Coordinates of C-alpha atoms in Angstrom, one line a residue:
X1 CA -54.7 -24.4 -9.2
X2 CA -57.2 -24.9 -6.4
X3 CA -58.6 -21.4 -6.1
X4 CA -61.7 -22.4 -8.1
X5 CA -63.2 -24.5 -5.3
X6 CA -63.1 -21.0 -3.6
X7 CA -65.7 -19.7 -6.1
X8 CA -69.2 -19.3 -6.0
X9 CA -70.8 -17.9 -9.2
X10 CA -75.2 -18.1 -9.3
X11 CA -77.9 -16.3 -10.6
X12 CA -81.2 -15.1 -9.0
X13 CA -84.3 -16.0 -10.4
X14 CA -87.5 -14.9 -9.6
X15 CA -90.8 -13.3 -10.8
X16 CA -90.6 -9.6 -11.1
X17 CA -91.8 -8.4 -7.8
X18 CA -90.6 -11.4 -5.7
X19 CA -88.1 -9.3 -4.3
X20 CA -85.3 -10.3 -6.6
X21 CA -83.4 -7.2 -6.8
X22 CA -83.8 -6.1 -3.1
X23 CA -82.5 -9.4 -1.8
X24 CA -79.3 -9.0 -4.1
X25 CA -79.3 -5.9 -2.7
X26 CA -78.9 -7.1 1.0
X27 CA -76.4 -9.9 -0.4
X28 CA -74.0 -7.4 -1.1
X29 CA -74.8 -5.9 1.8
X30 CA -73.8 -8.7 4.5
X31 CA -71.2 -9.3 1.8
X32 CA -69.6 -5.7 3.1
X33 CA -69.8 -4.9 -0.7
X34 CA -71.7 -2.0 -0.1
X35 CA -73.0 0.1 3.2
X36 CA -76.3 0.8 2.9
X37 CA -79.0 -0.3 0.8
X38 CA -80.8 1.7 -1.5
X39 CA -84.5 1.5 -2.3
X40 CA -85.8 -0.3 -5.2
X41 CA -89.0 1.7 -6.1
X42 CA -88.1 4.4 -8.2
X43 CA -88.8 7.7 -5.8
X44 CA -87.7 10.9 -6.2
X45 CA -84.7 11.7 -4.1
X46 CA -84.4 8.1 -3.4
X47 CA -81.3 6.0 -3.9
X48 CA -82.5 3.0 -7.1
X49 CA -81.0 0.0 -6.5
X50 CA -77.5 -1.0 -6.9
X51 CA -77.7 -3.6 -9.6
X52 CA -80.4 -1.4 -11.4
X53 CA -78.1 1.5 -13.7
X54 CA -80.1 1.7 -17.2
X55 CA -82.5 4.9 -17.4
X56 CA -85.8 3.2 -17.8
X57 CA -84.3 0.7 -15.1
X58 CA -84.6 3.4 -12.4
X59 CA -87.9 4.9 -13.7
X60 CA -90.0 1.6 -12.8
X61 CA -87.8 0.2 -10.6
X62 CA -87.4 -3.2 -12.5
X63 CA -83.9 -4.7 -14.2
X64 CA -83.6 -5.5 -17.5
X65 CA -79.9 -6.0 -17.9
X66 CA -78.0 -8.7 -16.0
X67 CA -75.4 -6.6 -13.9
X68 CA -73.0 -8.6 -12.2
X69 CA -71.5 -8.6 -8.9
X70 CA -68.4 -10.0 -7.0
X71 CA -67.7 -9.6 -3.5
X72 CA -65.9 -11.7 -0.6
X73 CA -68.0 -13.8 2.3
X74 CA -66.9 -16.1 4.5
X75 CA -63.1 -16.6 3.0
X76 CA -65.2 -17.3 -0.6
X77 CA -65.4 -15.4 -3.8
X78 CA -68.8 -15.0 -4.6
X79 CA -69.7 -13.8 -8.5
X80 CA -73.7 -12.8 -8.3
X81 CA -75.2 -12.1 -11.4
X82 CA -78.5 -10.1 -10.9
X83 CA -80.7 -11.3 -14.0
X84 CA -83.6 -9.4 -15.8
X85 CA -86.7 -9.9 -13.7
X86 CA -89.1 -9.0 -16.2
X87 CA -90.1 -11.4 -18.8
X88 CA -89.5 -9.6 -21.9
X89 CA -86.1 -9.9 -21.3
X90 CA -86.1 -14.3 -20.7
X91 CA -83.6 -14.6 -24.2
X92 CA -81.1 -12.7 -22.0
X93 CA -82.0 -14.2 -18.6
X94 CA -81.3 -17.5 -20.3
X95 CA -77.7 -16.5 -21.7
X96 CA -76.9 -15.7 -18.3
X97 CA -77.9 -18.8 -16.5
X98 CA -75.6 -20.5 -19.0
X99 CA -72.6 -18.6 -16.8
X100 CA -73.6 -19.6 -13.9
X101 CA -73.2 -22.9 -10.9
X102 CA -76.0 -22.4 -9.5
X103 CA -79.3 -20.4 -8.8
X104 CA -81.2 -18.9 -6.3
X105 CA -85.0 -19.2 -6.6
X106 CA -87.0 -16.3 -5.1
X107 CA -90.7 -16.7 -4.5
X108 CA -93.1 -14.3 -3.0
X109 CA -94.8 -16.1 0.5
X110 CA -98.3 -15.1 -0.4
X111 CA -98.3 -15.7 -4.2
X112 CA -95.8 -19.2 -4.8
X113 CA -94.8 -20.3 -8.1
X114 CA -95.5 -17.9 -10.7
X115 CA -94.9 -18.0 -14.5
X116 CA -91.8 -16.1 -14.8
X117 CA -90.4 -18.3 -12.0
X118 CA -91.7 -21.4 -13.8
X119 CA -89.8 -20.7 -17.1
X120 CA -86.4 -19.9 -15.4
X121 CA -87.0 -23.0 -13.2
X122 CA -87.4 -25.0 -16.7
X123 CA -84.3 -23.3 -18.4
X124 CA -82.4 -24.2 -14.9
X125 CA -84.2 -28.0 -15.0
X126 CA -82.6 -28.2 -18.5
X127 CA -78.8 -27.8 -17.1
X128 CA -78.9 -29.9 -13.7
X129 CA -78.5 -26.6 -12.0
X130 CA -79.0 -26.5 -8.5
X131 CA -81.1 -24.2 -6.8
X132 CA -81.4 -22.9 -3.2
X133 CA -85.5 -21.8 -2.7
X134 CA -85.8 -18.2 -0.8
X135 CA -89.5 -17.7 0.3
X136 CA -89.1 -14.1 0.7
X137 CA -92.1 -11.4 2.0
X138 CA -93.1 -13.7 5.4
X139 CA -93.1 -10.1 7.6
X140 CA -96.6 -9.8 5.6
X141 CA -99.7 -12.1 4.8
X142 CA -98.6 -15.6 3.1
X143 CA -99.8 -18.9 2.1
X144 CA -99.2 -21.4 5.0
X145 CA -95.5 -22.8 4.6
X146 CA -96.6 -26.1 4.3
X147 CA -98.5 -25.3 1.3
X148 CA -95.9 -23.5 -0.4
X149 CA -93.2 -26.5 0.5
X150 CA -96.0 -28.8 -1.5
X151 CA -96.8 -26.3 -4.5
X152 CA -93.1 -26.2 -5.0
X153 CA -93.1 -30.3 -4.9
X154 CA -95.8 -30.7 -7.1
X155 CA -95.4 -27.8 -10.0
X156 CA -91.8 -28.3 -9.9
X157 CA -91.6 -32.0 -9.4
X158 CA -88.4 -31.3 -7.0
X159 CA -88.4 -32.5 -3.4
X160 CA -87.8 -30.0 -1.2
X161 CA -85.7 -29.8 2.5
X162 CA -86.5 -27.0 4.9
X163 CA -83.2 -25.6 6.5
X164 CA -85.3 -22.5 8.2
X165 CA -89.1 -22.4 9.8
X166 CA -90.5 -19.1 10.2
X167 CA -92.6 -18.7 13.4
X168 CA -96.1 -17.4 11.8
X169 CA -96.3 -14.4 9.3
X170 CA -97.4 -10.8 8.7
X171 CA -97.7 -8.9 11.8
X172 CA -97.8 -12.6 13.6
X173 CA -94.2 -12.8 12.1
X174 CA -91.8 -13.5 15.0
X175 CA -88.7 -15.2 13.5
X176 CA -87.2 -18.2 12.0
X177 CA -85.6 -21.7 13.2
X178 CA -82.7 -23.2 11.6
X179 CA -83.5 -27.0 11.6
X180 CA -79.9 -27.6 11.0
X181 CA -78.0 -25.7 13.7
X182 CA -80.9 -25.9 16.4
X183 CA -80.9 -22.0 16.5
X184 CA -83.7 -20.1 16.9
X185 CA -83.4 -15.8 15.5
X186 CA -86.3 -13.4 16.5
X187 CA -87.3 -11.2 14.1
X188 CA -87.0 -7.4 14.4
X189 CA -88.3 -5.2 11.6
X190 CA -86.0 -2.6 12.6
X191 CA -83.8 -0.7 9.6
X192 CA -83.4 -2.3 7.0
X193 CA -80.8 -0.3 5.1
X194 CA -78.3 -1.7 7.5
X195 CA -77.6 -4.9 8.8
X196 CA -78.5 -4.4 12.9
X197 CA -77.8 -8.1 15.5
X198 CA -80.9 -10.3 16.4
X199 CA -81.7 -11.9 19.5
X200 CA -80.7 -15.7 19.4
X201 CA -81.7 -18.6 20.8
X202 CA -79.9 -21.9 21.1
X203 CA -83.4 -24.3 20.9
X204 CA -86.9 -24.3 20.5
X205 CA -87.6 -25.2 24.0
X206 CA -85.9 -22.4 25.2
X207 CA -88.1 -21.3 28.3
X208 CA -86.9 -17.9 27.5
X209 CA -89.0 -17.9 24.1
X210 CA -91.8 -17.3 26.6
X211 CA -91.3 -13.5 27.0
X212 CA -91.2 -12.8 23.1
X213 CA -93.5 -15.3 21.6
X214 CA -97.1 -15.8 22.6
X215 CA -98.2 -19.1 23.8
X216 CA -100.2 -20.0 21.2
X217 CA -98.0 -19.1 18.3
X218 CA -95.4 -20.8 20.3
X219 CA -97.2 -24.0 20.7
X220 CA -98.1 -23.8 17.3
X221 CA -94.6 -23.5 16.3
X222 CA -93.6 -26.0 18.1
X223 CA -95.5 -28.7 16.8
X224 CA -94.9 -27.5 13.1
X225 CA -91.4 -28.1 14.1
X226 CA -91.7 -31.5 15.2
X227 CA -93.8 -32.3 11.9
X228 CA -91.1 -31.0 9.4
X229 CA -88.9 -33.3 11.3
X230 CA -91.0 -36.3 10.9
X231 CA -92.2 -35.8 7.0
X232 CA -89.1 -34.1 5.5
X233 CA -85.5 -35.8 5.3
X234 CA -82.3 -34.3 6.1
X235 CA -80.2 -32.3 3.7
X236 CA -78.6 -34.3 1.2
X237 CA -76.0 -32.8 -0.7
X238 CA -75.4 -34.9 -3.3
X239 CA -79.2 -34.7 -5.0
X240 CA -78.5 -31.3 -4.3
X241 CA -76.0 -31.1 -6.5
X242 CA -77.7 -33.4 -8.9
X243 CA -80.6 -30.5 -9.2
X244 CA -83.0 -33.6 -7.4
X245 CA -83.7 -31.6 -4.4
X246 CA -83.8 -27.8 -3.5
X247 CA -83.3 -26.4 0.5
X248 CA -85.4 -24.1 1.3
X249 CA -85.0 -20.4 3.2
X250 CA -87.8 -18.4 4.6
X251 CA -87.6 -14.7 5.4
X252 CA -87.8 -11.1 4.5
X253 CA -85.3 -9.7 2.5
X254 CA -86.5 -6.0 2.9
X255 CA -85.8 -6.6 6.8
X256 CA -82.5 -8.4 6.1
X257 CA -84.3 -11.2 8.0
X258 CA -83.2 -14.8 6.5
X259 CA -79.9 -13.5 4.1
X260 CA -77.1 -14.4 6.5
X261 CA -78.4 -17.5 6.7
X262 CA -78.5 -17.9 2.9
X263 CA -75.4 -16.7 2.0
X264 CA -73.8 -19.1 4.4
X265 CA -75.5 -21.8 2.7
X266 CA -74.1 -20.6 -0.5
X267 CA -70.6 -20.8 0.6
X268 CA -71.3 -24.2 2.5
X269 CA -73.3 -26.0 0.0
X270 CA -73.2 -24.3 -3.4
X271 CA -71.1 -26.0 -6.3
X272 CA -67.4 -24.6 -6.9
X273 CA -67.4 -24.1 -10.9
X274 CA -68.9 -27.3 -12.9
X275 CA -67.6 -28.9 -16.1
X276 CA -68.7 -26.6 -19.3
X277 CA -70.1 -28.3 -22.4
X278 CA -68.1 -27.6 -25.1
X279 CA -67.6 -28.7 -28.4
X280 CA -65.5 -31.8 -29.5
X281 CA -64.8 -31.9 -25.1
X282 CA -66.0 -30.7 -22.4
X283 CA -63.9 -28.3 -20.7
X284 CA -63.3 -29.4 -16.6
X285 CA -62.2 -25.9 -14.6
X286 CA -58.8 -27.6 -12.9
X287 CA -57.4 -27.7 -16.1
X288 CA -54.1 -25.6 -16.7
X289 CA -54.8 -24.4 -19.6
X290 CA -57.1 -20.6 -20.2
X291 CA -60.6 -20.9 -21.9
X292 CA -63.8 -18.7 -21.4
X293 CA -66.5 -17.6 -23.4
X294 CA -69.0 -14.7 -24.1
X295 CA -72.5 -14.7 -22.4
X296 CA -73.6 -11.0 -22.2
X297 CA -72.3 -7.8 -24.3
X298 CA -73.4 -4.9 -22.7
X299 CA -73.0 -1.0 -24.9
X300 CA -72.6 1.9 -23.0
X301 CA -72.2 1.2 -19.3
X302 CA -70.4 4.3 -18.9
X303 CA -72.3 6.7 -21.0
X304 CA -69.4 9.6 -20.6
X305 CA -67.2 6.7 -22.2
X306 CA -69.3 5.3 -24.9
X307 CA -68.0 1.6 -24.1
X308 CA -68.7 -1.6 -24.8
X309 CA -68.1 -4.8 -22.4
X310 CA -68.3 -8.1 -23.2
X311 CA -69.1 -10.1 -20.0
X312 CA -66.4 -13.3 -19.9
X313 CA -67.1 -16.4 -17.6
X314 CA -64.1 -18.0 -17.1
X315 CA -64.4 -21.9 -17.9
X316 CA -60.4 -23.2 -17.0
X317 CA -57.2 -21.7 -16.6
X318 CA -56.0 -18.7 -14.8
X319 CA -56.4 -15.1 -16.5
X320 CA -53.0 -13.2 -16.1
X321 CA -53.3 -9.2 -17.3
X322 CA -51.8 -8.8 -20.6
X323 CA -52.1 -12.5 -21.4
X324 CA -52.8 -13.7 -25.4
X325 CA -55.3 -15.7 -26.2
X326 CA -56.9 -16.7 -29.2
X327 CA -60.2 -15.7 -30.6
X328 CA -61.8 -18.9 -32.3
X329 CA -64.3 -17.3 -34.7
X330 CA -62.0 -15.0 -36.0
X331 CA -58.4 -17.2 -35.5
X332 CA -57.4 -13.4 -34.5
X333 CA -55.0 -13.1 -31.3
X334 CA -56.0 -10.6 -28.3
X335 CA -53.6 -9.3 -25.6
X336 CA -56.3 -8.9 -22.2
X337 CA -54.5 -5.9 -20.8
X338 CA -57.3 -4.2 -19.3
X339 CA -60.6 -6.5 -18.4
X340 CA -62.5 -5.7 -15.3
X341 CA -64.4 -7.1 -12.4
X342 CA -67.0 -5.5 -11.6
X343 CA -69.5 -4.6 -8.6
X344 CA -72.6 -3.4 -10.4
X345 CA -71.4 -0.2 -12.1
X346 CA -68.1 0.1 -10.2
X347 CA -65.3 -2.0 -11.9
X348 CA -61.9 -2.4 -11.1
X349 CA -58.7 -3.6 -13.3
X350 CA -58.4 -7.5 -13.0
X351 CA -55.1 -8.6 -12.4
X352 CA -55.8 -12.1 -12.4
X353 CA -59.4 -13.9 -12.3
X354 CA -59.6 -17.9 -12.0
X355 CA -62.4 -20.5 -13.3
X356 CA -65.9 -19.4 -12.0
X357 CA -64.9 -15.6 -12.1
X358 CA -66.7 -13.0 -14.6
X359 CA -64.3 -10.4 -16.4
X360 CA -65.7 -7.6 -18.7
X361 CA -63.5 -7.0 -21.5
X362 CA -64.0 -3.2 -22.8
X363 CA -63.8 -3.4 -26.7
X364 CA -65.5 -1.7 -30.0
X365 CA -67.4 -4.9 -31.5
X366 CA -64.9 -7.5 -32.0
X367 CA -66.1 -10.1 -29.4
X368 CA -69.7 -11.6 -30.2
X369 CA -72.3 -13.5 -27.5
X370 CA -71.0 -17.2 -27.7
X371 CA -67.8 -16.1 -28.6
X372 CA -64.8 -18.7 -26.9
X373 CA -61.6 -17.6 -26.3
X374 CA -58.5 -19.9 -25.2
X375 CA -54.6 -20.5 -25.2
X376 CA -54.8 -21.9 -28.6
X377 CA -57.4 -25.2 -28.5
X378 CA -60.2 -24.8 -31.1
X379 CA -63.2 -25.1 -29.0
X380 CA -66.7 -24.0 -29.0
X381 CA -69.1 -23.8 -26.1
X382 CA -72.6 -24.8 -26.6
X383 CA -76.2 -24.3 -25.3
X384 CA -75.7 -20.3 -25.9
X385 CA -78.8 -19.7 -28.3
X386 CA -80.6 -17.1 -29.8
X387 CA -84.5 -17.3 -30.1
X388 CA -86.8 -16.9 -32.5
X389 CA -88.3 -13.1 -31.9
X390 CA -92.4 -13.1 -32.0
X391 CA -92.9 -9.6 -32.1
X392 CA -92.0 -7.4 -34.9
X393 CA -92.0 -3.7 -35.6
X394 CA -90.3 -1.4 -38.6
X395 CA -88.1 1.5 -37.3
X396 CA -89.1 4.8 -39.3
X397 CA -86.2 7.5 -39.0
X398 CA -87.4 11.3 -38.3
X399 CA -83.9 12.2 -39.2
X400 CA -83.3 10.3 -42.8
X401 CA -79.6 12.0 -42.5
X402 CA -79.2 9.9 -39.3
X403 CA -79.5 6.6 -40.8
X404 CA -75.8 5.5 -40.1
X405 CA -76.6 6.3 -36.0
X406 CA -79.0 4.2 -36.5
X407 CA -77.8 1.5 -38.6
X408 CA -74.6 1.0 -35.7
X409 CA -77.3 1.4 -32.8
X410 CA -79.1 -1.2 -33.8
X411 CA -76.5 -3.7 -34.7
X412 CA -74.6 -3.0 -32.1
X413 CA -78.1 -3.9 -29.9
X414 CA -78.4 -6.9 -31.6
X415 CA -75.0 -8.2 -30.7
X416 CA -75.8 -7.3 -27.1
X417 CA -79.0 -10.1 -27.6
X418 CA -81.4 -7.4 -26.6
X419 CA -82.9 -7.9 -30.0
X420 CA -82.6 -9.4 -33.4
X421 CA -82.9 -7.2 -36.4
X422 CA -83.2 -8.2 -40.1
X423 CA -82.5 -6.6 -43.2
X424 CA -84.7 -7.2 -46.0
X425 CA -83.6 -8.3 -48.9
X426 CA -85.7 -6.4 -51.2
X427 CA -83.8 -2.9 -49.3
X428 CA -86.9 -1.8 -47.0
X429 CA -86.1 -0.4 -44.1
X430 CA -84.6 -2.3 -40.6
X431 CA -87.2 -4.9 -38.5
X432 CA -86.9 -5.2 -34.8
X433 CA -87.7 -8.4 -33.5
X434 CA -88.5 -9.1 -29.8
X435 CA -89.6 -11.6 -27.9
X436 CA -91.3 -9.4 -25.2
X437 CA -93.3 -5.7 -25.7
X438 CA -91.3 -4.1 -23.1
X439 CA -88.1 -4.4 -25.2
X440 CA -89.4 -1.7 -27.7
X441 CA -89.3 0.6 -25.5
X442 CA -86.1 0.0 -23.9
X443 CA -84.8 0.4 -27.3
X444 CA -86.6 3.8 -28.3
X445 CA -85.4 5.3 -24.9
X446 CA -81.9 3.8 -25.6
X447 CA -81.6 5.0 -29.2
X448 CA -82.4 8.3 -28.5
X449 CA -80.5 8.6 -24.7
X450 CA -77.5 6.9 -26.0
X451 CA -77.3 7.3 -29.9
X452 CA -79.7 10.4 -30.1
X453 CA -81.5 9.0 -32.7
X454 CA -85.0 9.8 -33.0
X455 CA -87.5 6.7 -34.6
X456 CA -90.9 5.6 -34.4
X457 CA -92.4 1.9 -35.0
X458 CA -94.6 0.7 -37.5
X459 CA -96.3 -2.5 -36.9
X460 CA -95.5 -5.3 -39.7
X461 CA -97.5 -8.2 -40.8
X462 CA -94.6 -10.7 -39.6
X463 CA -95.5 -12.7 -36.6
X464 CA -93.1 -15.2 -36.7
X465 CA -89.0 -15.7 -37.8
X466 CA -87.4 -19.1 -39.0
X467 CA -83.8 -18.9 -39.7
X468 CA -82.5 -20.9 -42.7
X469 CA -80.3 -23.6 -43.1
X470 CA -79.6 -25.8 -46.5
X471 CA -76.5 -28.3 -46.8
X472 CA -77.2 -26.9 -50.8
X473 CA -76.1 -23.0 -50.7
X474 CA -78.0 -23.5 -54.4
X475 CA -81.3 -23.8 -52.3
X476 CA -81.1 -21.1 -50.1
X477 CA -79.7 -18.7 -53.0
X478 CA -82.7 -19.9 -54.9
X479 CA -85.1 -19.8 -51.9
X480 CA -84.2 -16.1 -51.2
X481 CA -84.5 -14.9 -54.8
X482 CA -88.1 -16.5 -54.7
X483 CA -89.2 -15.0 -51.3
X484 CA -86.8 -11.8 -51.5
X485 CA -90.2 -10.1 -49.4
X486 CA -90.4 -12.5 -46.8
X487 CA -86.6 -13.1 -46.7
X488 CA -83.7 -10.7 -44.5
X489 CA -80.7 -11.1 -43.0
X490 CA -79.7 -10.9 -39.5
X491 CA -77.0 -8.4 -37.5
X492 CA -74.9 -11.9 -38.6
X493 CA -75.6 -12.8 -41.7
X494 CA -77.1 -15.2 -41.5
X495 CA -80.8 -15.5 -43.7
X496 CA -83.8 -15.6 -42.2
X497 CA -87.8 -16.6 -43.2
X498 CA -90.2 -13.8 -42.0
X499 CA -93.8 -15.3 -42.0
X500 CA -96.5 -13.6 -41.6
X501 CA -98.9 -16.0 -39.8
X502 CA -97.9 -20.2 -38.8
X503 CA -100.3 -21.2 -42.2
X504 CA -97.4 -19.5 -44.4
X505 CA -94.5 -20.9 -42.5
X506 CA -96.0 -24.5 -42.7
X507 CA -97.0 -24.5 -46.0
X508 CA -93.3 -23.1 -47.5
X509 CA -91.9 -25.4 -45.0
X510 CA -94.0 -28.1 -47.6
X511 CA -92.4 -26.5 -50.6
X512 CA -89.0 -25.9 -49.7
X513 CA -87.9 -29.8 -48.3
X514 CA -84.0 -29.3 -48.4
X515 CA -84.7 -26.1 -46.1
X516 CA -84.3 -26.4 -42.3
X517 CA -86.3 -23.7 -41.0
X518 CA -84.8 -23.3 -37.1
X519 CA -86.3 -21.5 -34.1
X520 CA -83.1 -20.9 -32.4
X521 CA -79.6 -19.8 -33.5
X522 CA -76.6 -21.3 -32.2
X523 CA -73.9 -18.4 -31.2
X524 CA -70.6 -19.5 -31.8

């Protein structure tokens, strides 16, 4: 039960436009998953990037899905999962660092730490999960890496350890130096929809530098060298691993300039698959036994099959096809005769999977986000929430005949966590709640490409959700009959408070005492 330690399963985060998607994209090419990589930018005739499959995805060239991606490198199983960049889509960017060992921070050379990137580093901060830094873009204009190495010490308050040294930047950009292995790799912005050999050196004070570096920059280099020696420590695996520390990668992923390099790391450094928390134990991933759970439910991959896959991380255990296992919310029994691993869009039939692996498991709505599935233990993973939505709008049907489409598109979004929607109670019509603009119009494009259902939104007078929570069912019976217009219930059931500005919310947070008002749902 030892091919675990063989696993590598982490998540790239990033601000959009970092270069997030492209670097994934030249992952899986040095992996050998794929043989040439496409463009991100949207462009007519143009190939949109792997990882990117949703309409509006390859229209503006951004992801708002988390696709995932396994592939072999260097005699290790590595399980990528490409999250949303943009950041109307953080609620399921965080469900997917849940799945995940590790991370991979992206961050653009000439803009540093930006806010996206700051709220992923925070959810990351939040599960000790260690992250490998890639300052990405150096083949044009960037801060000095000095000062990014400080920026990311400072707003992140995690010490950093340089493993490469570029050799200046922008047109001035002639290569990088690993510190560790003493090897020096020119840089050649050649083609980079394929991976191509670079010219290698075996030191820094290689005379033969002299004919492709300038004096000056090589001077300069030189001593920048000798400096990172003298302020920075050595790689220490261990605070690694303990999230303390973070090595850092410069290059340009465009180019393919700097990936090797990184995915090397990843298989040398990168944690195998980590204890999960889990309710009443946590579960450790040598144990004989099968448990997993739901992160991601994803409708329609396939839109010639109308199918729905719910995205399994493997916790302990080895998955067998056609094993039983038990479903613990609904103490029902499935046989897995047919999950999939996947590389982006492509999947193929998984005949076995062990801890660290991600299956999708085609089904019609019977497995939930936070779901846990096992060989019989009653278990429940935690830390898998949903958030409070902040922006609300009513869907308004031009078809009134097409209200059961609708009525399944939307629940069937809300179980993927794209969205929450509420019913409410006094029978007026469905509220989307989102926590980012964007999201509405993923779903308009997705109800009518998908569902062909035709809607428009109506703003509301809600600006903030509160779901409720009473040890009394009395009190929230009575609650709801009192506030049936401010009251609905979610895809689950479960009641929630719609207020329509923070005065209300406080003030019948005053009146109602025995009612937890909650700004996150646990799934389960």
């Amino acid at each position: 039960m030892t091919a675990h330690l063989q696993r590598r399963t982490f998540a790239i985060i990033s601000h959009p436009d970092a270069g997030k998607t492209t670097l994934t994209e030249k992952l899986l090419l040095f992996g050998g998953a794929i043989h040439l990589a496409g463009a991100v930018k949207a462009k007519r005739g143009g190939q949109s990037a792997r990882s990117d499959w949703m309409d509006i995805e390859k229209a503006r060239g951004i992801s708002v899905t988390a696709s995932v991606m396994t592939f072999e490198y260097g005699g290790k199983t590595i399980n990528l999962l490409d999250t949303p960049g943009h950041k109307d889509f953080s609620e399921d960017t965080y469900r997917t660092l849940t799945a995940v060992d590790s991370a991979v921070m992206v961050l653009d050379g000439a803009k540093g730490i930006e806010e996206q990137t700051l709220k992923l580093f925070e959810v990351c901060r939040l599960r000790d999960t260690p992250i490998i830094t890639f300052i990405n873009k150096m083949d044009r204009e960037t801060k000095e890496p000095f000062e990014l190495l400080d920026e990311i010490e400072k707003r992140l308050a995690l010490d950093v350890c340089p493993i490469t040294w570029p050799i200046g930047m922008g047109d001035r950009f002639r290569g990088c130096f690993n510190l560790a292995t003493d090897t020096l790799y020119l840089f050649d912005d050649g083609r980079g929809d394929r991976i191509t050999e670079v010219q290698k050196f075996e030191s820094a004070e290689d005379p033969a530098l002299d004919e492709h570096i300038p004096e000056a920059e090589l001077i300069k280099f030189r001593e920048e060298v000798a400096m990172v020696k003298a302020i920075y420590p050595s790689f220490n695996k261990e605070s690694y691993l303990e999230g303390h520390v973070t090595p850092v990668f410069f290059g340009s992923a465009v180019n393919n300039f700097g990936v090797r390099e990184l995915l090397e790391a990843l298989c040398e450094v990168a944690p195998s698959p980590r204890v999960q928390a889990a309710e009443p134990r946590n579960v450790s991933p040598d144990e004989p036994k099968f448990t997993g759970f739901v992160f991601k439910i994803q409708a329609n991959m396939d839109k010639n099959h109308r199918d729905r896959i719910a995205f399994v991380r493997i916790c302990s255990g080895q998955y067998m096809r056609g094993m039983k296992v038990l479903h613990i919310r609904s103490g029902k029994t499935l046989t897995l005769n047919n999950p999939v691993l996947f590389l982006a869009r492509e999947r193929e039939l998984a005949e076995e999977a062990w801890p660290g692996d991600i299956m999708g498991i085609p089904g019609h709505g019977h497995l939930h986000i936070g779901d846990a599935l096992t060989e019989g233990e009653q278990l429940h993973f935690t830390g898998i929430p949903s958030f409070a939505p902040e922006l609300f709008q009513r869907v308004r049907l031009d078809d009134p005949l097409k209200s059961k489409q609708l009525k399944a598109a939307l629940e069937q979004m809300a179980e993927e966590g794209a969205s929450q929607i509420f019913k409410p109670l006094d029978g007026s019509s469905w509220i989307i709640g989102v926590v980012g603009q964007l999201q509405f119009d993923v779903i308009a494009s997705r109800l009518l490409s998908e569902y062909g259902v035709k809607g428009s939104f109506e703003s509301v007078t809600y600006t903030t959700a509160r779901w409720l929570k009473a040890a009394n069912e009395r009190k929230l019976h009575e609650f709801a009959e009192k506030n049936k217009y401010n009251t609905a219930q979610d895809s689950a059931g479960k009641l929630a408070y719609l207020a329509p500005n923070a005065w209300h919310l406080q003030r019948t947070q005053q009146d109602w005492p025995d009612i937890e008002f909650l700004k996150t749902r646990e799934n389960r």
